[in-house]
Amino acid sequence: MSSTGFQPALAGHRGRAASGIGSWVETAAAWLLAALWAAPILYAIWAAFHPSEYATRFDLLAPWTLENFVRAWEAAPFPRYFLNTVLLVAFVTGSQLVLCTLAAFVFARSTSRLMGVLFALVLVQLMIMPDMLIVENYRTLRGLGLVDTLFGIGLPYVASGFGIFLLRQTFRQVPRELEEAARMEGCGTLAILWRVYVPLAKPTYLAYGLTSVSYHWNNFLWPLVITNSVETRPLTVGLAVFASTDQGIDWTVISAATLLTAAPLLLAFLLFQRQFVQSFMRAGIR
């Protein structure tokens, strides 16, 4: 065999070697990022379940304890913080799903130029960070007398440009024939929306709902500005007050309180991670 016959084989071997090295580098980088992401959580778990003297010292024989969780639960009104957060998230997410559904349906099925202009204005909202509107939102809510209320915390978020855009894109994929068939069966506009469009958009609803719940569960700056009392503080603000220097710094108790705060979202992800991934993939494909 001539030397020219070895050249394609040699080139193929080099290509496979380069591909193997690239795959190994990508895998190593992925594991490194995963380790960096998991490090704070792993430390919080270690510190929360061990006495304070082992907070910065790793010892496989260190004793395990639940005392840190008891101390954290008794040192601050966490039951009230949990209730406030659940009510806030339920109010905001529920309002967003209703308002975004109605707006997205109108934008998806309307052919008016005016609706196109209005939808463009909705998209402008996506370019404005919520933190930029804190001062104006505070002035508005103070004028309405809604400062230091759960309704005041959630009111600026009841409509979402991202939610409207996401549902509009999904509704536009629904065939017109299904709507016409529903009208022939005697369904009105709202019945068509409820029986045709909403069921076909369930993956999008799940993906957006998870995003909204996670954001508002962890939202900190706006609740910090608008709340002044224990009766309205959500978990994030309550945890910040609890971890302040006035309370003394005990990393084991603070770690236990942090796990209490993040536990609902972590458990939900562990239990429903397959549904989470599938809903985001299906929503992304649309």
Tab-separated table of C-alpha atoms in Angstrom:
chain	number	residue	atom	x	y	z
A	1	MET	CA	0.000	0.000	0.000
A	2	SER	CA	1.312	3.403	-0.953
A	3	SER	CA	1.979	6.135	1.529
A	4	THR	CA	-0.966	8.085	0.175
A	5	GLY	CA	-3.249	5.329	1.439
A	6	PHE	CA	-2.164	5.950	5.025
A	7	GLN	CA	-2.891	9.679	4.926
A	8	PRO	CA	-6.719	9.454	5.213
A	9	ALA	CA	-6.408	6.873	7.995
A	10	LEU	CA	-3.837	9.018	9.834
A	11	ALA	CA	-6.035	12.101	9.459
A	12	GLY	CA	-9.026	10.167	10.789
A	13	HIS	CA	-7.007	8.929	13.763
A	14	ARG	CA	-5.867	12.455	14.583
A	15	GLY	CA	-9.443	13.713	14.287
A	16	ARG	CA	-10.703	11.068	16.711
A	17	ALA	CA	-7.874	11.866	19.126
A	18	ALA	CA	-8.665	15.577	19.018
A	19	SER	CA	-12.350	14.826	19.503
A	20	GLY	CA	-11.542	12.614	22.483
A	21	ILE	CA	-9.387	15.323	24.082
A	22	GLY	CA	-12.116	17.916	23.502
A	23	SER	CA	-14.717	15.654	25.068
A	24	TRP	CA	-12.469	15.044	28.081
A	25	VAL	CA	-11.902	18.787	28.553
A	26	GLU	CA	-15.646	19.483	28.351
A	27	THR	CA	-16.366	16.748	30.889
A	28	ALA	CA	-13.695	18.042	33.270
A	29	ALA	CA	-15.004	21.591	32.933
A	30	ALA	CA	-18.551	20.410	33.620
A	31	TRP	CA	-17.458	18.563	36.769
A	32	LEU	CA	-15.484	21.608	37.912
A	33	LEU	CA	-18.486	23.916	37.484
A	34	ALA	CA	-20.699	21.408	39.269
A	35	ALA	CA	-18.254	21.241	42.177
A	36	LEU	CA	-18.084	25.039	42.420
A	37	TRP	CA	-21.879	25.258	42.363
A	38	ALA	CA	-22.332	22.513	44.952
A	39	ALA	CA	-19.592	23.671	47.350
A	40	PRO	CA	-21.704	26.266	49.245
A	41	ILE	CA	-24.605	23.831	49.573
A	42	LEU	CA	-22.353	21.035	50.788
A	43	TYR	CA	-20.767	23.348	53.347
A	44	ALA	CA	-24.181	24.507	54.568
A	45	ILE	CA	-25.295	20.887	54.979
A	46	TRP	CA	-22.105	20.000	56.860
A	47	ALA	CA	-22.292	23.002	59.193
A	48	ALA	CA	-26.035	22.659	59.834
A	49	PHE	CA	-25.800	19.045	61.022
A	50	HIS	CA	-22.689	19.408	63.196
A	51	PRO	CA	-21.771	21.326	66.376
A	52	SER	CA	-20.279	24.788	66.013
A	53	GLU	CA	-16.716	23.620	66.736
A	54	TYR	CA	-16.819	21.578	63.507
A	55	ALA	CA	-18.154	24.405	61.328
A	56	THR	CA	-14.731	25.031	59.780
A	57	ARG	CA	-13.141	21.676	60.496
A	58	PHE	CA	-13.872	18.539	58.494
A	59	ASP	CA	-13.840	15.349	60.545
A	60	LEU	CA	-15.483	12.109	59.491
A	61	LEU	CA	-15.983	11.195	63.142
A	62	ALA	CA	-17.675	14.488	64.025
A	63	PRO	CA	-21.010	13.992	65.838
A	64	TRP	CA	-24.259	14.763	64.040
A	65	THR	CA	-26.936	16.946	65.617
A	66	LEU	CA	-30.295	18.603	64.891
A	67	GLU	CA	-29.861	21.211	67.615
A	68	ASN	CA	-28.916	23.895	65.090
A	69	PHE	CA	-32.304	23.593	63.388
A	70	VAL	CA	-34.114	23.811	66.718
A	71	ARG	CA	-32.144	26.905	67.713
A	72	ALA	CA	-32.757	28.567	64.335
A	73	TRP	CA	-36.487	27.778	64.426
A	74	GLU	CA	-36.836	29.194	67.949
A	75	ALA	CA	-34.608	32.261	67.424
A	76	ALA	CA	-36.763	33.815	64.677
A	77	PRO	CA	-40.431	33.637	63.627
A	78	PHE	CA	-39.778	31.312	60.697
A	79	PRO	CA	-43.354	29.920	60.652
A	80	ARG	CA	-44.596	33.436	59.944
A	81	TYR	CA	-41.894	33.972	57.328
A	82	PHE	CA	-42.895	30.728	55.599
A	83	LEU	CA	-46.565	31.695	55.614
A	84	ASN	CA	-45.810	35.140	54.191
A	85	THR	CA	-43.641	33.654	51.443
A	86	VAL	CA	-46.196	31.002	50.459
A	87	LEU	CA	-49.012	33.575	50.316
A	88	LEU	CA	-46.846	35.981	48.324
A	89	VAL	CA	-45.704	33.393	45.799
A	90	ALA	CA	-49.231	32.007	45.374
A	91	PHE	CA	-50.670	35.495	44.824
A	92	VAL	CA	-48.014	36.602	42.329
A	93	THR	CA	-47.821	33.369	40.347
A	94	GLY	CA	-51.593	32.928	40.215
A	95	SER	CA	-52.115	36.525	39.070
A	96	GLN	CA	-49.397	36.204	36.444
A	97	LEU	CA	-50.857	33.016	34.996
A	98	VAL	CA	-54.326	34.546	34.675
A	99	LEU	CA	-53.281	37.933	33.272
A	100	CYS	CA	-50.570	36.521	30.994
A	101	THR	CA	-52.982	33.943	29.596
A	102	LEU	CA	-55.603	36.542	28.701
A	103	ALA	CA	-53.077	38.968	27.214
A	104	ALA	CA	-51.198	36.276	25.295
A	105	PHE	CA	-54.430	34.927	23.796
A	106	VAL	CA	-55.375	38.368	22.496
A	107	PHE	CA	-51.916	39.036	21.077
A	108	ALA	CA	-51.710	35.573	19.486
A	109	ARG	CA	-55.046	35.712	17.650
A	110	SER	CA	-55.317	39.412	16.818
A	111	THR	CA	-54.175	40.720	13.429
A	112	SER	CA	-54.601	44.392	14.293
A	113	ARG	CA	-51.615	46.688	13.889
A	114	LEU	CA	-52.526	48.317	17.177
A	115	MET	CA	-52.072	44.991	18.921
A	116	GLY	CA	-48.665	44.679	17.294
A	117	VAL	CA	-47.668	48.049	18.712
A	118	LEU	CA	-48.989	47.111	22.159
A	119	PHE	CA	-47.089	43.830	22.062
A	120	ALA	CA	-43.912	45.708	21.187
A	121	LEU	CA	-44.478	47.868	24.277
A	122	VAL	CA	-44.870	44.706	26.337
A	123	LEU	CA	-41.533	43.465	25.037
A	124	VAL	CA	-39.919	46.724	26.143
A	125	GLN	CA	-40.606	45.598	29.701
A	126	LEU	CA	-38.142	42.753	29.188
A	127	MET	CA	-35.365	45.310	28.711
A	128	ILE	CA	-36.034	47.063	32.030
A	129	MET	CA	-34.628	45.486	35.165
A	130	PRO	CA	-37.123	45.481	38.079
A	131	ASP	CA	-34.489	47.000	40.379
A	132	MET	CA	-34.495	50.165	38.255
A	133	LEU	CA	-38.131	50.812	39.209
A	134	ILE	CA	-37.804	50.356	42.955
A	135	VAL	CA	-37.996	54.074	43.794
A	136	GLU	CA	-41.020	54.756	41.568
A	137	ASN	CA	-42.773	51.595	42.733
A	138	TYR	CA	-42.215	52.589	46.347
A	139	ARG	CA	-43.630	56.068	45.747
A	140	THR	CA	-46.694	54.610	44.036
A	141	LEU	CA	-47.391	52.068	46.761
A	142	ARG	CA	-46.844	54.647	49.478
A	143	GLY	CA	-49.449	56.824	47.785
A	144	LEU	CA	-51.842	53.865	47.733
A	145	GLY	CA	-51.141	53.052	51.383
A	146	LEU	CA	-49.790	49.586	50.542
A	147	VAL	CA	-46.333	49.868	52.096
A	148	ASP	CA	-45.535	46.972	54.459
A	149	THR	CA	-48.246	44.690	53.047
A	150	LEU	CA	-48.041	41.397	51.190
A	151	PHE	CA	-50.262	42.838	48.479
A	152	GLY	CA	-47.827	45.707	48.071
A	153	ILE	CA	-44.892	43.320	47.698
A	154	GLY	CA	-46.557	41.366	44.916
A	155	LEU	CA	-48.450	44.115	43.088
A	156	PRO	CA	-45.554	45.267	40.828
A	157	TYR	CA	-45.150	41.685	39.569
A	158	VAL	CA	-48.740	40.653	38.794
A	159	ALA	CA	-48.117	41.190	35.062
A	160	SER	CA	-45.052	39.779	33.338
A	161	GLY	CA	-43.796	40.662	29.885
A	162	PHE	CA	-41.820	37.431	29.748
A	163	GLY	CA	-44.887	35.365	30.602
A	164	ILE	CA	-46.975	37.114	27.961
A	165	PHE	CA	-44.278	36.598	25.330
A	166	LEU	CA	-43.790	32.913	26.216
A	167	LEU	CA	-47.502	32.074	26.161
A	168	ARG	CA	-48.104	34.105	23.006
A	169	GLN	CA	-45.478	32.122	21.156
A	170	THR	CA	-47.079	28.895	22.370
A	171	PHE	CA	-50.625	29.944	21.469
A	172	ARG	CA	-49.517	30.888	17.967
A	173	GLN	CA	-48.568	27.249	17.398
A	174	VAL	CA	-52.142	26.053	18.038
A	175	PRO	CA	-53.865	25.210	14.718
A	176	ARG	CA	-56.795	27.401	13.766
A	177	GLU	CA	-58.763	24.267	12.897
A	178	LEU	CA	-59.023	23.344	16.581
A	179	GLU	CA	-60.503	26.739	17.399
A	180	GLU	CA	-62.974	26.502	14.519
A	181	ALA	CA	-64.015	23.010	15.596
A	182	ALA	CA	-64.616	24.256	19.140
A	183	ARG	CA	-66.761	27.116	17.830
A	184	MET	CA	-68.825	24.662	15.819
A	185	GLU	CA	-69.429	22.767	19.067
A	186	GLY	CA	-70.869	25.939	20.570
A	187	CYS	CA	-67.895	27.112	22.632
A	188	GLY	CA	-67.467	30.794	23.317
A	189	THR	CA	-64.172	32.661	23.387
A	190	LEU	CA	-63.351	31.919	27.029
A	191	ALA	CA	-64.403	28.281	26.623
A	192	ILE	CA	-62.082	27.938	23.623
A	193	LEU	CA	-59.254	29.448	25.627
A	194	TRP	CA	-59.859	27.119	28.578
A	195	ARG	CA	-60.547	23.892	26.652
A	196	VAL	CA	-58.213	24.249	23.660
A	197	TYR	CA	-55.351	26.645	24.284
A	198	VAL	CA	-54.641	26.113	27.973
A	199	PRO	CA	-54.376	22.280	27.825
A	200	LEU	CA	-52.016	22.443	24.845
A	201	ALA	CA	-49.785	24.928	26.688
A	202	LYS	CA	-49.349	22.900	29.897
A	203	PRO	CA	-45.553	22.424	29.441
A	204	THR	CA	-45.168	26.178	28.973
A	205	TYR	CA	-47.285	26.878	32.048
A	206	LEU	CA	-45.196	24.478	34.102
A	207	ALA	CA	-41.899	25.922	32.887
A	208	TYR	CA	-42.977	29.502	33.476
A	209	GLY	CA	-44.614	28.678	36.813
A	210	LEU	CA	-41.426	27.080	38.097
A	211	THR	CA	-39.408	30.111	37.011
A	212	SER	CA	-41.834	32.515	38.662
A	213	VAL	CA	-42.031	30.559	41.929
A	214	SER	CA	-38.255	30.276	42.159
A	215	TYR	CA	-37.734	33.989	41.464
A	216	HIS	CA	-40.292	35.289	43.931
A	217	TRP	CA	-39.340	32.758	46.598
A	218	ASN	CA	-35.766	34.080	46.456
A	219	ASN	CA	-36.530	37.737	45.752
A	220	PHE	CA	-34.804	39.925	48.329
A	221	LEU	CA	-34.216	43.579	47.413
A	222	TRP	CA	-37.787	44.717	46.770
A	223	PRO	CA	-39.268	42.956	49.849
A	224	LEU	CA	-36.451	44.442	51.922
A	225	VAL	CA	-37.394	47.955	50.776
A	226	ILE	CA	-41.165	47.637	51.101
A	227	THR	CA	-41.471	45.697	54.393
A	228	ASN	CA	-40.924	46.957	57.917
A	229	SER	CA	-42.473	44.347	60.210
A	230	VAL	CA	-42.393	40.644	60.969
A	231	GLU	CA	-46.013	40.278	59.821
A	232	THR	CA	-45.046	40.942	56.190
A	233	ARG	CA	-41.426	39.806	55.864
A	234	PRO	CA	-40.772	36.866	53.523
A	235	LEU	CA	-38.129	34.248	54.183
A	236	THR	CA	-35.292	36.020	52.385
A	237	VAL	CA	-35.643	39.227	54.397
A	238	GLY	CA	-36.231	37.305	57.618
A	239	LEU	CA	-33.094	35.256	57.038
A	240	ALA	CA	-31.042	38.409	56.393
A	241	VAL	CA	-32.276	39.960	59.640
A	242	PHE	CA	-31.618	36.726	61.497
A	243	ALA	CA	-28.065	36.498	60.131
A	244	SER	CA	-27.185	40.105	60.936
A	245	THR	CA	-24.312	40.883	63.293
A	246	ASP	CA	-26.763	42.003	65.998
A	247	GLN	CA	-27.820	38.388	66.385
A	248	GLY	CA	-24.236	37.155	66.641
A	249	ILE	CA	-22.543	35.048	63.994
A	250	ASP	CA	-22.937	31.299	64.495
A	251	TRP	CA	-22.391	29.679	61.125
A	252	THR	CA	-23.973	26.391	62.156
A	253	VAL	CA	-27.267	28.055	63.106
A	254	ILE	CA	-27.162	30.346	60.064
A	255	SER	CA	-26.543	27.332	57.822
A	256	ALA	CA	-29.474	25.534	59.415
A	257	ALA	CA	-31.711	28.552	58.821
A	258	THR	CA	-30.498	28.752	55.223
A	259	LEU	CA	-31.391	25.110	54.626
A	260	LEU	CA	-34.816	25.686	56.153
A	261	THR	CA	-35.341	28.536	53.721
A	262	ALA	CA	-34.163	26.657	50.638
A	263	ALA	CA	-35.567	23.241	51.576
A	264	PRO	CA	-38.950	23.546	49.788
A	265	LEU	CA	-37.374	24.444	46.446
A	266	LEU	CA	-34.620	21.818	46.786
A	267	LEU	CA	-37.114	19.075	47.665
A	268	ALA	CA	-39.408	20.085	44.816
A	269	PHE	CA	-36.521	19.920	42.354
A	270	LEU	CA	-35.319	16.530	43.617
A	271	LEU	CA	-38.811	15.041	43.470
A	272	PHE	CA	-39.879	16.500	40.123
A	273	GLN	CA	-36.613	17.070	38.281
A	274	ARG	CA	-37.669	14.903	35.321
A	275	GLN	CA	-40.877	16.890	34.865
A	276	PHE	CA	-38.888	20.123	35.236
A	277	VAL	CA	-36.454	19.229	32.477
A	278	GLN	CA	-39.151	17.934	30.132
A	279	SER	CA	-41.313	21.019	30.568
A	280	PHE	CA	-38.395	23.382	29.852
A	281	MET	CA	-37.343	21.362	26.787
A	282	ARG	CA	-40.856	21.301	25.337
A	283	ALA	CA	-41.378	24.979	26.067
A	284	GLY	CA	-38.018	25.793	24.462
A	285	ILE	CA	-38.795	23.814	21.309
A	286	ARG	CA	-41.902	25.890	20.724
